[in-house]
PDB file of C-alpha atoms in Angstrom:
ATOM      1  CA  UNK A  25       9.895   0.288  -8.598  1.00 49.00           C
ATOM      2  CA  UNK A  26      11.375   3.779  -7.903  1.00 54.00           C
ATOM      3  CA  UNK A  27      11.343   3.573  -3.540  1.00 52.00           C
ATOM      4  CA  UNK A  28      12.573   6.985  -3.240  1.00 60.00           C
ATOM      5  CA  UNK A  29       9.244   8.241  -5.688  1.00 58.00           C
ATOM      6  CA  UNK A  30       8.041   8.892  -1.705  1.00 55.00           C
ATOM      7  CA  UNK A  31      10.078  11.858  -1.397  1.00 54.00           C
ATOM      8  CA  UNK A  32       8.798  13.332  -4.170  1.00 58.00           C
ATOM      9  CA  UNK A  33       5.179  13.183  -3.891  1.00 57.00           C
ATOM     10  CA  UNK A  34       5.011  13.318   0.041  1.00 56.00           C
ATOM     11  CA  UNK A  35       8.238  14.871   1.153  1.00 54.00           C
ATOM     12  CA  UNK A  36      10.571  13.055   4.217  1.00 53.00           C
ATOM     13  CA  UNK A  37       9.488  14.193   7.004  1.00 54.00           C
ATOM     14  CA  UNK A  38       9.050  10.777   8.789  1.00 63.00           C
ATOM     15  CA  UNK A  39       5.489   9.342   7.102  1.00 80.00           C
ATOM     16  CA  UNK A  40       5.043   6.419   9.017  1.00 84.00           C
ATOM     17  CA  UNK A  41       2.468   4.006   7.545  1.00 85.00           C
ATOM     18  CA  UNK A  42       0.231   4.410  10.952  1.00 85.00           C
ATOM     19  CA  UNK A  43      -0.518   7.978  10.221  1.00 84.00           C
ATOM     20  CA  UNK A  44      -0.420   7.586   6.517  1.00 87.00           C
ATOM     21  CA  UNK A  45      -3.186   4.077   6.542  1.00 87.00           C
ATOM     22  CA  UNK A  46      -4.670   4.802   9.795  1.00 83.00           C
ATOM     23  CA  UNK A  47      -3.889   1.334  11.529  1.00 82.00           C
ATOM     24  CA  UNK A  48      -0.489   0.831  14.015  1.00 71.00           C
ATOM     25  CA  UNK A  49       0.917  -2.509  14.937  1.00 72.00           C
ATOM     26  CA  UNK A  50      -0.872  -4.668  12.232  1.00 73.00           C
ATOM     27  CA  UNK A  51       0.715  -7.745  11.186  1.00 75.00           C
ATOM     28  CA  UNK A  52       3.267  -7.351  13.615  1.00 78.00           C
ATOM     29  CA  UNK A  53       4.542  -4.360  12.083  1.00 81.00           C
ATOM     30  CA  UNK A  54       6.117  -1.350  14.365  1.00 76.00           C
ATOM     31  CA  UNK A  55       3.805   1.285  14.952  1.00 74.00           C
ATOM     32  CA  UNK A  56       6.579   4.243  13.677  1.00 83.00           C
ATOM     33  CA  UNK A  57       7.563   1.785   9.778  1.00 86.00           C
ATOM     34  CA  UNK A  58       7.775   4.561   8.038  1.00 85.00           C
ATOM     35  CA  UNK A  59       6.286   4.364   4.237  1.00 85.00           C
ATOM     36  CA  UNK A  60      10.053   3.500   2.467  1.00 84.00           C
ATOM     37  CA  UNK A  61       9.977   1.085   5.549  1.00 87.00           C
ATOM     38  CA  UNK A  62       7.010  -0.750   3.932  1.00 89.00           C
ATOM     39  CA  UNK A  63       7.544  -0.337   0.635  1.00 88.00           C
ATOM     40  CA  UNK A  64      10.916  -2.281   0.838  1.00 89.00           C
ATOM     41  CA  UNK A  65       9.893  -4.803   3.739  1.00 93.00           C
ATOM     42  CA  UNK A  66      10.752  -8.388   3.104  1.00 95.00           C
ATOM     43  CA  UNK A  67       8.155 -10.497   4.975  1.00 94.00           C
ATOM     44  CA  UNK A  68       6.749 -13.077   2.839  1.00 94.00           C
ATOM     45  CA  UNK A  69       3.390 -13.514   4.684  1.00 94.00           C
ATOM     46  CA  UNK A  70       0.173 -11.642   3.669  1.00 94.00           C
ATOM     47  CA  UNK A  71       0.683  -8.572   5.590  1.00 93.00           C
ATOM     48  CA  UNK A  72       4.783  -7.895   4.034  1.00 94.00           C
ATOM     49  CA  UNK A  73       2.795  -8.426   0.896  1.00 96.00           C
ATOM     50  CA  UNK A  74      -0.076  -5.671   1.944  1.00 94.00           C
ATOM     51  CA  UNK A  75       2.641  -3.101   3.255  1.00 92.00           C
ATOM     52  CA  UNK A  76       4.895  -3.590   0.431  1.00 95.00           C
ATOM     53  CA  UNK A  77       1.881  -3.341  -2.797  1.00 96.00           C
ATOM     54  CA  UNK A  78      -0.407  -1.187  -0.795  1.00 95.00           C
ATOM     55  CA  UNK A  79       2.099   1.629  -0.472  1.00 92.00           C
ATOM     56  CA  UNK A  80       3.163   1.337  -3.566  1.00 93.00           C
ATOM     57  CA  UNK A  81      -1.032   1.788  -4.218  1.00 96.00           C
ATOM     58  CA  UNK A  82      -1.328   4.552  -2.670  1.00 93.00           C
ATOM     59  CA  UNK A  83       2.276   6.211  -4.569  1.00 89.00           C
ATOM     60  CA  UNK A  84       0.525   5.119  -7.165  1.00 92.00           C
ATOM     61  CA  UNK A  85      -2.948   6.858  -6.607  1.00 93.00           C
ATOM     62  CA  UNK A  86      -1.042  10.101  -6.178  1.00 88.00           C
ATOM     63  CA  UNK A  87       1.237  10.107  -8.921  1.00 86.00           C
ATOM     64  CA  UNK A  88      -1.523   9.102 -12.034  1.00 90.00           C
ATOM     65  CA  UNK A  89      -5.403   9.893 -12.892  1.00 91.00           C
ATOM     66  CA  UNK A  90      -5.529   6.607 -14.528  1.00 93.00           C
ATOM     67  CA  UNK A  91      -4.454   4.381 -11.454  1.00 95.00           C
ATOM     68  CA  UNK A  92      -8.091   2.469 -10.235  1.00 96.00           C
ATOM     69  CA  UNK A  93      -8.185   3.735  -6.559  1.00 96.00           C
ATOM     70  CA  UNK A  94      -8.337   6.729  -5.639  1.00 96.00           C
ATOM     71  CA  UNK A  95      -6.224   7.720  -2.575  1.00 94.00           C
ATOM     72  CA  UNK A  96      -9.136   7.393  -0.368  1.00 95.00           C
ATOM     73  CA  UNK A  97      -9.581   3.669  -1.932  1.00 96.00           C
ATOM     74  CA  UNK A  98      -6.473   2.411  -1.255  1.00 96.00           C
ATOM     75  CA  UNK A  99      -6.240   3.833   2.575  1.00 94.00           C
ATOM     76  CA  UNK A 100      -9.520   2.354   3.564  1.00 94.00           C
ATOM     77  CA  UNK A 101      -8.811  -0.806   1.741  1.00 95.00           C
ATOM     78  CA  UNK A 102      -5.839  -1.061   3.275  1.00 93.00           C
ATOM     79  CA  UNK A 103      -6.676  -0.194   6.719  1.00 90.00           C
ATOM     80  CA  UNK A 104      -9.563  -2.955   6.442  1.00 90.00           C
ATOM     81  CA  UNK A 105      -7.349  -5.859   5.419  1.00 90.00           C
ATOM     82  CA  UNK A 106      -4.935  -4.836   8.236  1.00 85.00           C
ATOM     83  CA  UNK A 107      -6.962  -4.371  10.680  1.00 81.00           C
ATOM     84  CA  UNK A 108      -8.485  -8.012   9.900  1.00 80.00           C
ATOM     85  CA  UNK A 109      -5.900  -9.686  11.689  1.00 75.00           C
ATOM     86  CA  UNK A 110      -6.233 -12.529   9.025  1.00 80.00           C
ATOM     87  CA  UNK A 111      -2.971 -12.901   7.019  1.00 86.00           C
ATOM     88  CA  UNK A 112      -5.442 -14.102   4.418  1.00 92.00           C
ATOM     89  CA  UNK A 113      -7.613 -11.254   3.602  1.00 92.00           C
ATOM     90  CA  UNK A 114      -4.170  -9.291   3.834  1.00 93.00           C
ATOM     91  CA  UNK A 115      -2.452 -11.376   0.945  1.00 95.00           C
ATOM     92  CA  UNK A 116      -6.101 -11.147  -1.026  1.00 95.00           C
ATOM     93  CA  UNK A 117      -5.942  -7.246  -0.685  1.00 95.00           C
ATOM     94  CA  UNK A 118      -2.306  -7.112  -1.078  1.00 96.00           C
ATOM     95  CA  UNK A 119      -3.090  -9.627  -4.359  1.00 97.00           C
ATOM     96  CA  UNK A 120      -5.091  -7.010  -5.685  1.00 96.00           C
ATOM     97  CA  UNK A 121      -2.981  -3.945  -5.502  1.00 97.00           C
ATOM     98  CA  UNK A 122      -0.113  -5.994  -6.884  1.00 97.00           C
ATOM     99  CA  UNK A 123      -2.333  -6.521  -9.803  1.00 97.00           C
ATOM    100  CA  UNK A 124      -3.620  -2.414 -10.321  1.00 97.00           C
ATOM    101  CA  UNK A 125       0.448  -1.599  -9.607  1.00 97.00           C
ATOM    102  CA  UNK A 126       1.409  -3.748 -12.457  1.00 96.00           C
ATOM    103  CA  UNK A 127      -1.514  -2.244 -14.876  1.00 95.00           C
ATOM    104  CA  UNK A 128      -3.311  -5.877 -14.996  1.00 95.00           C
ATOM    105  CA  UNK A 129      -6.573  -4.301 -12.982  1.00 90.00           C
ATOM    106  CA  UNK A 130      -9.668  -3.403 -13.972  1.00 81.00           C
ATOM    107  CA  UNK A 131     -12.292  -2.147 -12.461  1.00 76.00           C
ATOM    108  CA  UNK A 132     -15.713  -3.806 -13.103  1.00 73.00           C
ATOM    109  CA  UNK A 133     -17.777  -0.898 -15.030  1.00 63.00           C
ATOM    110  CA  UNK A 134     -20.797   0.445 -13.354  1.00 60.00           C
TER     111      UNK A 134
END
């Protein structure tokens, strides 16, 4: 909800999402998006949906202890669904960051 919560927790100095996820032209996606890029893309397909929710993950992750993925988590979940080159395992990744951004996830207990 707050886009420019980006600068605050990882400054401006040009995060782009390949060095920030680990993964460049997935989805069709530049290479150099940088993070408020993805955050505020408008692509409708799984992977707008996976750049848009998992950055806001990963602000998330940062920002509060009681988020459910760690930084780590979100990066490597994200980099896996992108790197899938299926739209579909994109949109099921992106589904479930949507659902830990909007406080509706819970993780199964051990």
């Amino acid at each position: 909800m707050h886009p420019t919560m980006i600068w605050g927790i990882m400054g401006w100095n040009g995060n782009t999402v390949s060095s920030t996820f680990g993964v460049g032209n997935a989805g069709g996606f530049g290479a150099g998006m940088n993070l408020l890029e993805a955050l505020s893309n408008t692509r409708t397909d799984g992977f707008g949906e996976l750049y848009r929710e998992g950055t806001a993950a990963l602000l998330n992750s940062m920002a509060s202890n009681s988020f459910p993925f760690s930084e780590q988590q979100v990066k490597l979940s994200f980099g896996r669904a992108a790197l899938s080159s299926n739209g579909d395992a994109a949109a099921a990744q992106a589904q479930l960051f949507k659902m830990a951004n909007e406080g509706h996830y819970k993780p199964a207990s051990p």
